Amino acid sequence: MSKVKSKRIGFRIDMTPMVDVAFLLLTFFMLTTKFRPPEPVQIDLPSSHAEQKVPESDILTVSVSGDNRYFMGVSSQLSRTRIFERVVQPRLEAAGMSGIAVTDSLQGFKLAEVFPVRKNELPHFVTAARFANQRLRPVVKADANADFEAVNHVLKLFKESNILTFNLVTVLEKEVR
Amino acid sequence: MGMVDSPNGRDSGRKAKRRRKRLGFHIDMTPMVDVAFLLLTFFMLTTTFSRANTMEINIPPENSEVKIAETNVMTFRIARDGYAFWSIGEGTPRKMRLYDESDAMTLSSEVRQVLVQQTKANSKLVIVVKISDQAKYKYLVDLIDEFNMMNIDRFSLDDFTDADAKAIGILASGITEVPDLN
């Protein structure tokens, strides 16, 4: 015992297993990480006790920011292309934009996870999204401090376009009752 | 630090021999391990596994109409300043605070009590929620959350009209100067 204690200088531990595990974890995290796209606006979600998760694919997100601006996002690029062709392209062409410029803005639109939408344009975009993908699941992501009127506008719009089931995004409230 | 030992490695202390024989050489892997751990921590901290939580809402189609006896309807109006008014049928609305404190996360115990009492007293009760346009979206979510937790599934949303504003206006006239919640 006493001999081991006195020799404590320059000892070596085989760290190979630890390094192995570290690399395994590193590879795992590197491969599974999906970077969150930068959001154009910070949305402070309301809290609730709902534990259901957002569907993984085919989502149409309508966001309402705290200052009552609207944003829309569609998860698949194919749907985005279709929305562009239906809503944005005719408008750009009417404004006298050349074919190349239109294709250029389509490329930009395809990559936009979330894009701002004006209140009066929202119905066109929602209808176009519904045409683009029938199975699209609508999700409302509104700021807790957004006016009810702004959110109600979206809910009414959904009702008008016969979307009767949708989700409200919330964060889990920790309080247990 | 992490070292690589060749399979038939010898102990250190024979430096002169090792050079010649190329047996039991060591590579200092410390820098590599440092970088690996740095990356590992980075990826671990940036990864978000969880998807956001949601609340599912089902709304009736636009042209559907259900007739309910007046006494089975509870109207729950929420004004812009965070006060709630409830009434059964055409009765006079009664006022209460929606939240206990201005920054509270959950509804006030008064609201909960009313909801529990009324739904217990009448199992056929349908709650019609009318929220003022100037109110916050948070009120809606908190209220629906409360309904979900109390297993109240007979509720609906309706427009907050001028008539509603008038109905609660009489009561609210004295307290309009209450500062907005949030």
XYZ file of C-alpha atoms in Angstrom:
359
model
C 0.000 0.000 0.000
C 2.544 2.517 1.131
C 4.783 1.739 -1.840
C 2.057 2.465 -4.391
C 1.290 5.703 -2.714
C 4.800 6.967 -2.787
C 5.223 6.140 -6.486
C 2.461 8.407 -7.787
C 4.726 10.213 -10.234
C 4.404 9.706 -13.970
C 1.793 7.020 -13.880
C -0.204 6.180 -16.994
C -3.816 5.218 -17.443
C -4.969 3.461 -20.567
C -7.596 5.811 -21.867
C -8.326 3.902 -25.063
C -11.832 2.716 -24.011
C -12.817 6.216 -23.014
C -11.592 7.609 -26.306
C -13.484 4.868 -28.132
C -16.730 5.789 -26.427
C -16.092 9.476 -26.979
C -15.641 8.937 -30.686
C -18.689 6.740 -30.872
C -20.783 9.451 -29.266
C -19.166 12.078 -31.444
C -20.079 10.222 -34.625
C -23.592 9.653 -33.337
C -24.199 13.293 -32.551
C -22.597 14.459 -35.754
C -24.828 12.246 -37.830
C -28.065 12.881 -35.975
C -27.763 16.627 -35.569
C -30.118 18.567 -37.739
C -29.424 22.216 -37.446
C -32.418 24.339 -36.749
C -32.971 26.839 -39.531
C -32.579 30.425 -38.458
C -35.950 31.837 -37.591
C -36.842 35.249 -38.929
C -38.562 36.162 -35.704
C -38.433 35.070 -32.107
C -41.689 33.464 -31.026
C -42.377 33.143 -27.350
C -44.698 30.158 -27.202
C -47.472 29.842 -24.641
C -47.219 26.984 -22.192
C -49.662 24.137 -21.759
C -49.846 20.618 -20.403
C -50.386 19.059 -23.812
C -47.841 16.360 -24.489
C -48.577 15.561 -28.080
C -45.718 16.135 -30.478
C -45.661 18.043 -33.729
C -46.050 15.693 -36.702
C -42.739 14.980 -38.345
C -43.485 15.602 -41.987
C -46.007 17.381 -44.176
C -46.527 20.348 -41.962
C -47.810 23.753 -42.839
C -46.788 26.201 -40.162
C -48.525 29.498 -39.799
C -46.647 31.628 -37.295
C -47.916 34.758 -35.656
C -45.277 36.907 -34.025
C -45.718 39.005 -30.922
C -46.276 42.104 -33.030
C -48.972 40.329 -35.056
C -47.027 39.660 -38.221
C -47.623 36.450 -40.114
C -45.103 33.936 -41.335
C -45.643 30.722 -43.198
C -43.559 27.631 -43.606
C -44.014 24.434 -45.571
C -41.798 21.499 -44.797
C -41.232 19.986 -48.242
C -39.455 21.673 -51.119
C -41.849 20.163 -53.643
C -44.798 21.853 -51.977
C -42.859 25.082 -51.829
C -42.208 24.898 -55.569
C -45.891 24.364 -56.211
C -46.887 27.265 -54.014
C -44.396 29.433 -55.846
C -45.795 28.416 -59.210
C -49.326 29.077 -58.077
C -49.028 32.304 -56.150
C -45.714 34.037 -56.535
C -44.802 33.327 -60.153
C -47.901 34.871 -61.780
C -47.366 37.943 -59.691
C -43.725 38.306 -60.631
C -44.510 37.771 -64.293
C -47.256 40.350 -64.147
C -44.725 42.754 -62.706
C -42.625 42.220 -65.836
C -39.884 40.040 -64.405
C -37.834 38.033 -66.867
C -37.835 34.249 -66.927
C -34.347 33.973 -65.511
C -35.133 36.256 -62.608
C -38.245 34.205 -61.833
C -36.238 30.969 -61.796
C -33.743 32.684 -59.581
C -36.325 33.704 -57.037
C -37.813 30.200 -57.182
C -34.450 28.859 -56.040
C -34.503 31.280 -53.149
C -38.080 30.439 -52.279
C -37.377 26.719 -52.300
C -34.766 27.194 -49.615
C -36.841 29.453 -47.406
C -38.059 27.455 -44.421
C -40.183 30.329 -43.256
C -41.248 33.365 -45.198
C -43.239 36.409 -44.161
C -46.753 36.723 -45.485
C -49.015 39.720 -45.409
C -52.357 39.314 -43.719
C -54.392 39.767 -46.876
C -52.215 37.289 -48.789
C -52.484 34.562 -46.191
C -55.650 32.982 -47.688
C -53.971 32.613 -51.109
C -50.943 30.946 -49.611
C -52.954 28.599 -47.429
C -55.134 27.559 -50.360
C -52.080 27.092 -52.553
C -50.435 24.980 -49.869
C -53.544 22.842 -49.634
C -53.493 22.345 -53.408
C -49.799 21.550 -53.350
C -50.171 18.805 -50.787
C -53.483 17.415 -49.669
C -52.075 15.712 -46.615
C -50.544 18.850 -45.217
C -51.112 19.132 -41.480
C -51.609 22.703 -40.389
C -49.909 23.933 -37.281
C -50.408 27.317 -35.652
C -47.353 28.688 -33.926
C -48.311 31.919 -32.277
C -46.607 34.094 -29.741
C -48.209 34.124 -26.301
C -48.514 37.887 -26.505
C -49.993 38.034 -29.977
C -53.434 39.562 -30.087
C -56.254 37.070 -30.118
C -57.654 38.842 -33.163
C -54.530 38.010 -35.185
C -54.671 34.341 -34.216
C -58.410 34.195 -34.659
C -57.892 35.388 -38.220
C -55.853 32.257 -38.879
C -58.371 30.003 -37.129
C -61.203 31.484 -39.175
C -59.177 31.074 -42.314
C -58.659 27.400 -41.524
C -62.346 27.006 -40.906
C -63.159 28.627 -44.238
C -60.743 26.393 -46.098
C -62.316 23.419 -44.334
C -59.288 22.610 -42.214
C -60.992 21.327 -39.110
C -58.147 19.623 -37.306
C -54.987 21.481 -36.548
C -52.424 21.893 -33.807
C -51.368 24.769 -31.655
C -47.690 24.699 -30.775
C -46.992 25.172 -27.090
C -44.197 24.454 -24.672
C -44.662 21.970 -21.892
C -45.640 23.506 -18.602
C -43.661 22.008 -15.772
C -46.171 22.493 -13.016
C -47.836 19.220 -12.080
C -51.339 19.077 -10.786
C -3.282 10.626 -22.120
C -4.654 8.266 -24.697
C -1.813 6.268 -26.130
C -1.601 3.614 -28.748
C 0.368 0.583 -27.710
C 1.509 -1.924 -30.254
C 0.325 -5.455 -29.449
C 3.695 -6.676 -28.302
C 4.590 -3.425 -26.672
C 7.122 -3.315 -23.911
C 7.243 -1.098 -20.971
C 9.023 2.198 -21.216
C 12.512 2.618 -19.944
C 14.222 0.964 -22.870
C 14.467 3.937 -25.091
C 17.622 3.006 -26.850
C 16.321 -0.389 -27.821
C 12.945 0.797 -28.960
C 14.318 2.921 -31.694
C 16.050 0.102 -33.289
C 13.372 -2.465 -32.919
C 10.269 -0.368 -33.644
C 8.395 -2.278 -31.047
C 6.083 -0.759 -28.482
C 6.068 2.728 -29.910
C 3.717 5.394 -28.499
C 1.829 8.109 -30.275
C 0.708 11.025 -28.213
C -2.980 11.264 -28.981
C -3.714 14.076 -26.583
C -4.409 16.782 -29.196
C -6.703 14.520 -31.174
C -8.626 13.529 -28.085
C -8.911 17.178 -27.109
C -10.426 18.067 -30.453
C -12.710 15.038 -30.346
C -14.064 16.035 -26.980
C -14.490 19.607 -28.052
C -16.581 18.505 -31.020
C -18.472 16.020 -28.878
C -19.476 18.683 -26.393
C -20.441 21.021 -29.197
C -22.716 18.504 -30.879
C -24.190 17.335 -27.607
C -25.109 20.852 -26.604
C -26.510 21.933 -29.944
C -28.591 18.837 -30.633
C -32.277 19.212 -29.953
C -33.958 15.876 -29.775
C -37.340 17.040 -28.717
C -39.970 18.191 -31.089
C -42.313 20.909 -29.949
C -45.421 20.003 -28.030
C -48.778 20.726 -29.510
C -52.384 20.881 -28.623
C -54.773 19.393 -31.112
C -57.893 21.353 -31.887
C -60.937 20.122 -33.717
C -63.404 22.691 -34.874
C -66.862 22.032 -36.275
C -67.504 22.774 -39.942
C -68.815 26.208 -40.738
C -72.402 25.333 -41.535
C -73.069 22.909 -38.739
C -75.645 23.952 -36.215
C -76.504 22.305 -32.968
C -79.453 23.396 -30.915
C -78.942 23.444 -27.185
C -81.281 24.486 -24.414
C -80.424 27.900 -23.109
C -79.905 26.685 -19.574
C -77.213 24.313 -20.779
C -75.113 27.054 -22.263
C -72.455 28.739 -20.268
C -70.980 31.810 -21.879
C -67.426 32.539 -20.926
C -66.264 35.929 -22.093
C -62.738 37.161 -21.749
C -62.101 40.870 -21.888
C -58.890 42.496 -23.047
C -57.685 43.308 -19.560
C -57.620 39.694 -18.413
C -60.949 39.608 -16.658
C -63.341 36.761 -17.312
C -67.122 36.970 -17.224
C -69.290 33.932 -17.026
C -73.017 33.517 -17.297
C -75.501 30.714 -17.699
C -78.053 31.219 -20.458
C -79.118 34.825 -20.548
C -78.199 35.487 -16.946
C -76.129 38.433 -15.901
C -72.411 37.844 -16.309
C -70.307 37.517 -13.212
C -66.835 38.907 -13.127
C -63.629 37.236 -12.018
C -59.950 37.484 -12.618
C -58.543 35.108 -15.195
C -55.168 34.916 -13.483
C -54.293 35.310 -9.841
C -51.286 37.508 -10.481
C -50.430 39.386 -13.580
C -47.582 37.047 -14.521
C -49.208 33.787 -13.471
C -48.892 30.773 -15.744
C -52.166 29.131 -14.877
C -55.697 30.333 -14.485
C -56.903 31.593 -11.145
C -58.445 29.180 -8.667
C -61.687 31.110 -8.955
C -62.012 30.278 -12.646
C -61.171 26.659 -11.990
C -63.686 26.473 -9.197
C -66.455 27.882 -11.371
C -65.636 25.458 -14.165
C -65.602 22.464 -11.840
C -68.803 23.469 -10.074
C -70.755 24.236 -13.189
C -69.727 21.135 -15.086
C -70.516 19.001 -12.078
C -73.896 20.631 -11.585
C -74.890 20.135 -15.195
C -73.387 17.323 -17.223
C -74.931 18.646 -20.423
C -73.254 22.002 -20.055
C -71.721 23.469 -23.189
C -69.235 26.258 -22.712
C -69.112 28.955 -25.330
C -65.874 30.877 -25.160
C -65.782 34.378 -26.504
C -62.492 36.171 -26.409
C -62.114 39.849 -27.081
C -60.075 40.715 -30.165
C -57.675 42.756 -28.108
C -57.062 39.961 -25.628
C -53.920 37.860 -25.783
C -53.591 34.531 -27.543
C -52.219 33.145 -24.281
C -55.675 33.327 -22.694
C -57.061 30.981 -25.324
C -54.303 28.438 -24.879
C -54.525 28.498 -21.093
C -58.277 28.114 -21.176
C -58.235 25.212 -23.623
C -55.478 23.631 -21.586
C -57.641 23.918 -18.496
C -60.574 22.351 -20.330
C -58.386 19.513 -21.528
C -57.175 18.815 -18.026
C -60.674 18.861 -16.625
C -61.840 16.623 -19.457
C -64.325 19.196 -20.610
C -64.785 18.506 -24.279
C -68.028 20.334 -24.808
C -66.826 23.815 -25.537
C -66.742 26.009 -28.576
C -65.262 29.267 -29.695
C -67.417 32.084 -30.879
C -66.899 35.620 -32.083
C -66.769 38.358 -29.508
C -69.372 40.777 -30.792
C -70.418 44.262 -29.773
C -73.322 42.730 -27.890
C -70.834 40.818 -25.755
C -68.841 43.921 -25.138
C -72.025 45.636 -24.028
C -73.045 42.752 -21.790
C -69.837 42.894 -19.850
C -69.379 46.607 -20.289
C -71.882 47.401 -17.554
C -69.940 45.310 -15.130
C -66.568 46.344 -16.369
C -67.329 50.050 -16.391
C -65.871 50.533 -12.943
C -62.689 48.601 -13.564
C -61.626 49.674 -17.011
C -58.548 51.340 -15.637
C -57.012 48.074 -14.521
C -53.647 47.704 -16.227
C -53.372 45.129 -18.963
C -52.010 41.762 -18.069
C -48.629 41.247 -19.593
